[in-house]
């Protein structure tokens, strides 16, 4: 089924958010969540940022706060794999459910964590990227073209996942002859069939007018747009904020098993829903 519909508006409730630090083996984990929630009744999102979770959550602050305002508890995963695994186990005991949300190469750590915890049944992958070949060396030197001849370790397949949502920013996958544009992702894109088992339910959605870095706060999103990662063309702050709100609405509907519809549409921004 293929539908062309437009961005949903007005779905983020202005819920007061608190930010605090949680300690895992003396390491700090940043938490964003509404006040006075009951943990055992709350869905917990563990957010894996880009660059294998090295990018600090503060660069995604608008997106994260929008997520938390939907009554999610949002924990930003550390880069360290063992710490991240410990965090997932702790959150599984503390909250009603734990749902990984990943951006870019943050998916690599998330997949490993999911495969060590049978209790995680849903996951969201935004522009998933497998950058391990990029980090290989060639003759002792960094090899930026290693993606052209992938012979290394394959990504793990998700073993226990029932439902998976893929959210892709389409502009990061497109080539253009005029003006000549090299897409940001394709050489390292992690395809669904590489990580998903045949029994999993998959939803795939593309944001037609946006790029890989438009999820970031405006300062960083604009910086990436002006250099290596083209995004929304006009750089309108309101539209970029609406895009991040749209991402949150897709995640919210997916977590709550609600249908995506086209009510309260906003003109000029559309997405493609493939199921």
GROMACS .gro file of C-alpha atoms in nm:
model
  275
    1UNK     CA    1   0.000   0.000   0.000
    2UNK     CA    2   0.129   0.346  -0.092
    3UNK     CA    3  -0.019   0.672   0.035
    4UNK     CA    4   0.094   1.030  -0.015
    5UNK     CA    5  -0.020   1.233   0.284
    6UNK     CA    6   0.100   1.538   0.469
    7UNK     CA    7   0.255   1.635   0.798
    8UNK     CA    8   0.034   1.622   1.106
    9UNK     CA    9   0.017   1.940   1.312
   10UNK     CA   10  -0.068   2.022   1.671
   11UNK     CA   11  -0.002   1.684   1.831
   12UNK     CA   12   0.268   1.776   2.084
   13UNK     CA   13   0.120   1.859   2.422
   14UNK     CA   14   0.306   2.121   2.625
   15UNK     CA   15   0.379   1.891   2.916
   16UNK     CA   16   0.635   2.025   3.166
   17UNK     CA   17   0.959   1.829   3.136
   18UNK     CA   18   1.227   1.769   3.395
   19UNK     CA   19   1.586   1.682   3.311
   20UNK     CA   20   1.809   1.494   3.550
   21UNK     CA   21   2.111   1.265   3.564
   22UNK     CA   22   2.107   0.894   3.633
   23UNK     CA   23   2.428   0.711   3.720
   24UNK     CA   24   2.526   0.372   3.575
   25UNK     CA   25   2.856   0.247   3.720
   26UNK     CA   26   2.953   0.607   3.799
   27UNK     CA   27   2.873   0.716   3.441
   28UNK     CA   28   2.613   0.984   3.374
   29UNK     CA   29   2.299   0.912   3.171
   30UNK     CA   30   2.081   1.212   3.081
   31UNK     CA   31   1.707   1.166   3.140
   32UNK     CA   32   1.417   1.375   3.006
   33UNK     CA   33   1.068   1.298   3.132
   34UNK     CA   34   0.743   1.457   3.251
   35UNK     CA   35   0.696   1.535   3.618
   36UNK     CA   36   0.509   1.295   3.846
   37UNK     CA   37   0.494   0.995   3.614
   38UNK     CA   38   0.449   0.641   3.739
   39UNK     CA   39   0.742   0.448   3.599
   40UNK     CA   40   0.565   0.113   3.581
   41UNK     CA   41   0.292   0.277   3.372
   42UNK     CA   42   0.530   0.469   3.144
   43UNK     CA   43   0.696   0.371   2.817
   44UNK     CA   44   1.068   0.439   2.829
   45UNK     CA   45   1.261   0.539   2.519
   46UNK     CA   46   1.635   0.483   2.510
   47UNK     CA   47   1.770   0.715   2.243
   48UNK     CA   48   2.084   0.618   2.052
   49UNK     CA   49   2.234   0.928   1.892
   50UNK     CA   50   2.443   0.942   1.575
   51UNK     CA   51   2.814   0.864   1.541
   52UNK     CA   52   2.760   0.538   1.731
   53UNK     CA   53   2.598   0.730   2.019
   54UNK     CA   54   2.894   0.964   2.056
   55UNK     CA   55   2.693   1.275   1.964
   56UNK     CA   56   2.562   1.436   2.285
   57UNK     CA   57   2.189   1.446   2.342
   58UNK     CA   58   2.201   1.824   2.379
   59UNK     CA   59   2.235   1.855   1.999
   60UNK     CA   60   1.895   1.682   1.971
   61UNK     CA   61   1.733   1.880   2.253
   62UNK     CA   62   1.426   1.999   2.059
   63UNK     CA   63   1.349   1.647   1.934
   64UNK     CA   64   1.410   1.487   2.275
   65UNK     CA   65   1.196   1.739   2.460
   66UNK     CA   66   0.915   1.688   2.209
   67UNK     CA   67   0.939   1.313   2.272
   68UNK     CA   68   0.931   1.355   2.650
   69UNK     CA   69   0.632   1.589   2.622
   70UNK     CA   70   0.434   1.293   2.485
   71UNK     CA   71   0.466   1.125   2.826
   72UNK     CA   72   0.769   0.917   2.742
   73UNK     CA   73   1.069   0.887   2.969
   74UNK     CA   74   1.368   0.946   2.739
   75UNK     CA   75   1.715   0.821   2.835
   76UNK     CA   76   2.013   0.907   2.615
   77UNK     CA   77   2.227   0.598   2.568
   78UNK     CA   78   2.599   0.613   2.646
   79UNK     CA   79   2.844   0.519   2.373
   80UNK     CA   80   2.999   0.242   2.582
   81UNK     CA   81   2.834  -0.086   2.482
   82UNK     CA   82   2.852  -0.253   2.825
   83UNK     CA   83   2.711   0.053   3.000
   84UNK     CA   84   2.435   0.073   2.744
   85UNK     CA   85   2.345  -0.293   2.803
   86UNK     CA   86   2.337  -0.236   3.180
   87UNK     CA   87   2.113   0.066   3.128
   88UNK     CA   88   1.868  -0.132   2.914
   89UNK     CA   89   1.839  -0.406   3.177
   90UNK     CA   90   1.780  -0.150   3.451
   91UNK     CA   91   1.517   0.034   3.252
   92UNK     CA   92   1.339  -0.292   3.163
   93UNK     CA   93   1.286  -0.357   3.534
   94UNK     CA   94   1.187   0.001   3.610
   95UNK     CA   95   0.944   0.099   3.329
   96UNK     CA   96   0.643  -0.056   3.159
   97UNK     CA   97   0.839  -0.116   2.838
   98UNK     CA   98   1.166  -0.009   2.681
   99UNK     CA   99   1.174   0.105   2.318
  100UNK     CA  100   1.497   0.187   2.136
  101UNK     CA  101   1.487   0.494   1.910
  102UNK     CA  102   1.799   0.533   1.698
  103UNK     CA  103   1.942   0.791   1.463
  104UNK     CA  104   2.209   0.717   1.204
  105UNK     CA  105   2.484   0.479   1.323
  106UNK     CA  106   2.336   0.471   1.672
  107UNK     CA  107   2.144   0.169   1.539
  108UNK     CA  108   2.452  -0.056   1.565
  109UNK     CA  109   2.469  -0.042   1.945
  110UNK     CA  110   2.091  -0.062   1.970
  111UNK     CA  111   2.070  -0.384   1.769
  112UNK     CA  112   2.327  -0.550   1.993
  113UNK     CA  113   2.134  -0.444   2.303
  114UNK     CA  114   1.801  -0.564   2.162
  115UNK     CA  115   1.944  -0.906   2.088
  116UNK     CA  116   2.048  -0.946   2.451
  117UNK     CA  117   1.706  -0.859   2.591
  118UNK     CA  118   1.400  -1.061   2.491
  119UNK     CA  119   1.170  -0.806   2.654
  120UNK     CA  120   1.226  -0.543   2.384
  121UNK     CA  121   0.963  -0.596   2.113
  122UNK     CA  122   0.948  -0.259   1.934
  123UNK     CA  123   1.216  -0.035   1.784
  124UNK     CA  124   1.239   0.280   1.572
  125UNK     CA  125   1.526   0.335   1.326
  126UNK     CA  126   1.572   0.682   1.176
  127UNK     CA  127   1.805   0.679   0.876
  128UNK     CA  128   1.993   0.370   1.001
  129UNK     CA  129   2.360   0.368   0.900
  130UNK     CA  130   2.623   0.096   0.926
  131UNK     CA  131   2.952   0.286   0.943
  132UNK     CA  132   3.180   0.002   1.054
  133UNK     CA  133   3.341  -0.033   0.711
  134UNK     CA  134   3.413   0.340   0.711
  135UNK     CA  135   3.618   0.289   1.024
  136UNK     CA  136   3.832   0.020   0.865
  137UNK     CA  137   4.179   0.101   0.743
  138UNK     CA  138   4.346   0.032   0.411
  139UNK     CA  139   4.719  -0.027   0.423
  140UNK     CA  140   4.728   0.141   0.763
  141UNK     CA  141   4.542   0.448   0.637
  142UNK     CA  142   4.182   0.557   0.677
  143UNK     CA  143   3.980   0.434   0.380
  144UNK     CA  144   3.675   0.654   0.310
  145UNK     CA  145   3.580   0.442   0.005
  146UNK     CA  146   3.567   0.110   0.186
  147UNK     CA  147   3.187   0.101   0.151
  148UNK     CA  148   3.236   0.023  -0.221
  149UNK     CA  149   3.368  -0.324  -0.142
  150UNK     CA  150   3.201  -0.443   0.174
  151UNK     CA  151   3.364  -0.765   0.293
  152UNK     CA  152   3.356  -0.703   0.666
  153UNK     CA  153   3.127  -0.811   0.943
  154UNK     CA  154   2.757  -0.801   0.862
  155UNK     CA  155   2.507  -0.626   1.083
  156UNK     CA  156   2.326  -0.847   1.331
  157UNK     CA  157   1.968  -0.941   1.258
  158UNK     CA  158   1.711  -0.852   1.522
  159UNK     CA  159   1.620  -1.177   1.693
  160UNK     CA  160   1.318  -1.100   1.908
  161UNK     CA  161   1.159  -0.790   1.753
  162UNK     CA  162   0.787  -0.795   1.668
  163UNK     CA  163   0.735  -0.441   1.533
  164UNK     CA  164   0.984  -0.205   1.367
  165UNK     CA  165   0.938   0.147   1.234
  166UNK     CA  166   1.180   0.292   0.978
  167UNK     CA  167   1.175   0.671   0.939
  168UNK     CA  168   1.392   0.795   0.653
  169UNK     CA  169   1.473   1.150   0.544
  170UNK     CA  170   1.451   1.108   0.166
  171UNK     CA  171   1.684   1.393   0.064
  172UNK     CA  172   1.979   1.210   0.216
  173UNK     CA  173   1.932   0.923  -0.030
  174UNK     CA  174   1.890   1.120  -0.353
  175UNK     CA  175   2.144   1.191  -0.627
  176UNK     CA  176   2.101   1.501  -0.842
  177UNK     CA  177   2.269   1.594  -1.168
  178UNK     CA  178   2.180   1.964  -1.152
  179UNK     CA  179   2.281   2.106  -0.923
  180UNK     CA  180   2.510   1.809  -0.877
  181UNK     CA  181   2.441   1.666  -0.532
  182UNK     CA  182   2.601   1.364  -0.367
  183UNK     CA  183   2.366   1.207  -0.111
  184UNK     CA  184   2.483   1.179   0.245
  185UNK     CA  185   2.382   0.822   0.330
  186UNK     CA  186   2.353   0.560   0.050
  187UNK     CA  187   2.699   0.404   0.069
  188UNK     CA  188   2.642   0.320   0.436
  189UNK     CA  189   2.263   0.284   0.450
  190UNK     CA  190   2.151  -0.014   0.655
  191UNK     CA  191   1.873  -0.181   0.458
  192UNK     CA  192   1.573  -0.337   0.627
  193UNK     CA  193   1.643  -0.687   0.497
  194UNK     CA  194   1.989  -0.679   0.653
  195UNK     CA  195   1.859  -0.659   1.009
  196UNK     CA  196   1.494  -0.768   1.013
  197UNK     CA  197   1.366  -1.122   1.050
  198UNK     CA  198   1.085  -1.235   0.822
  199UNK     CA  199   0.839  -1.258   1.114
  200UNK     CA  200   0.871  -0.892   1.211
  201UNK     CA  201   0.607  -0.636   1.121
  202UNK     CA  202   0.771  -0.344   0.938
  203UNK     CA  203   0.644   0.008   0.875
  204UNK     CA  204   0.851   0.233   0.646
  205UNK     CA  205   0.794   0.607   0.609
  206UNK     CA  206   0.990   0.865   0.410
  207UNK     CA  207   0.994   1.240   0.471
  208UNK     CA  208   1.023   1.371   0.116
  209UNK     CA  209   1.160   1.721   0.177
  210UNK     CA  210   1.404   1.667   0.464
  211UNK     CA  211   1.757   1.545   0.521
  212UNK     CA  212   1.953   1.332   0.763
  213UNK     CA  213   2.054   1.618   0.993
  214UNK     CA  214   1.723   1.807   1.011
  215UNK     CA  215   1.642   1.619   1.331
  216UNK     CA  216   1.922   1.814   1.502
  217UNK     CA  217   1.869   2.150   1.671
  218UNK     CA  218   1.867   2.436   1.422
  219UNK     CA  219   2.225   2.555   1.475
  220UNK     CA  220   2.370   2.211   1.402
  221UNK     CA  221   2.114   2.124   1.137
  222UNK     CA  222   2.198   2.442   0.945
  223UNK     CA  223   2.570   2.374   0.979
  224UNK     CA  224   2.530   2.027   0.830
  225UNK     CA  225   2.301   2.156   0.554
  226UNK     CA  226   2.564   2.410   0.455
  227UNK     CA  227   2.840   2.149   0.436
  228UNK     CA  228   2.788   1.776   0.385
  229UNK     CA  229   2.425   1.688   0.457
  230UNK     CA  230   2.158   1.872   0.260
  231UNK     CA  231   1.822   1.913   0.428
  232UNK     CA  232   1.506   2.121   0.402
  233UNK     CA  233   1.585   2.381   0.139
  234UNK     CA  234   1.459   2.709   0.288
  235UNK     CA  235   1.589   2.641   0.642
  236UNK     CA  236   1.269   2.783   0.785
  237UNK     CA  237   1.286   2.734   1.164
  238UNK     CA  238   0.913   2.674   1.198
  239UNK     CA  239   0.914   2.403   0.931
  240UNK     CA  240   1.217   2.233   1.087
  241UNK     CA  241   1.041   2.233   1.423
  242UNK     CA  242   0.730   2.089   1.257
  243UNK     CA  243   0.944   1.815   1.104
  244UNK     CA  244   1.077   1.713   1.443
  245UNK     CA  245   0.722   1.722   1.577
  246UNK     CA  246   0.618   1.498   1.290
  247UNK     CA  247   0.889   1.247   1.377
  248UNK     CA  248   0.760   1.245   1.734
  249UNK     CA  249   0.400   1.193   1.616
  250UNK     CA  250   0.504   0.891   1.405
  251UNK     CA  251   0.689   0.742   1.702
  252UNK     CA  252   0.399   0.812   1.936
  253UNK     CA  253   0.143   0.648   1.706
  254UNK     CA  254   0.371   0.350   1.649
  255UNK     CA  255   0.433   0.292   2.021
  256UNK     CA  256   0.063   0.319   2.103
  257UNK     CA  257  -0.034   0.102   1.804
  258UNK     CA  258  -0.243   0.385   1.662
  259UNK     CA  259  -0.307   0.436   1.291
  260UNK     CA  260  -0.133   0.718   1.107
  261UNK     CA  261  -0.391   0.944   0.946
  262UNK     CA  262  -0.402   1.267   0.750
  263UNK     CA  263  -0.619   1.480   0.979
  264UNK     CA  264  -0.514   1.838   1.062
  265UNK     CA  265  -0.272   1.850   0.772
  266UNK     CA  266  -0.007   2.112   0.704
  267UNK     CA  267   0.043   2.218   0.344
  268UNK     CA  268   0.371   2.190   0.151
  269UNK     CA  269   0.535   1.920   0.365
  270UNK     CA  270   0.458   1.563   0.277
  271UNK     CA  271   0.574   1.213   0.347
  272UNK     CA  272   0.541   0.871   0.190
  273UNK     CA  273   0.395   0.582   0.386
  274UNK     CA  274   0.484   0.232   0.265
  275UNK     CA  275   0.339  -0.074   0.431
   0.00000   0.00000   0.00000
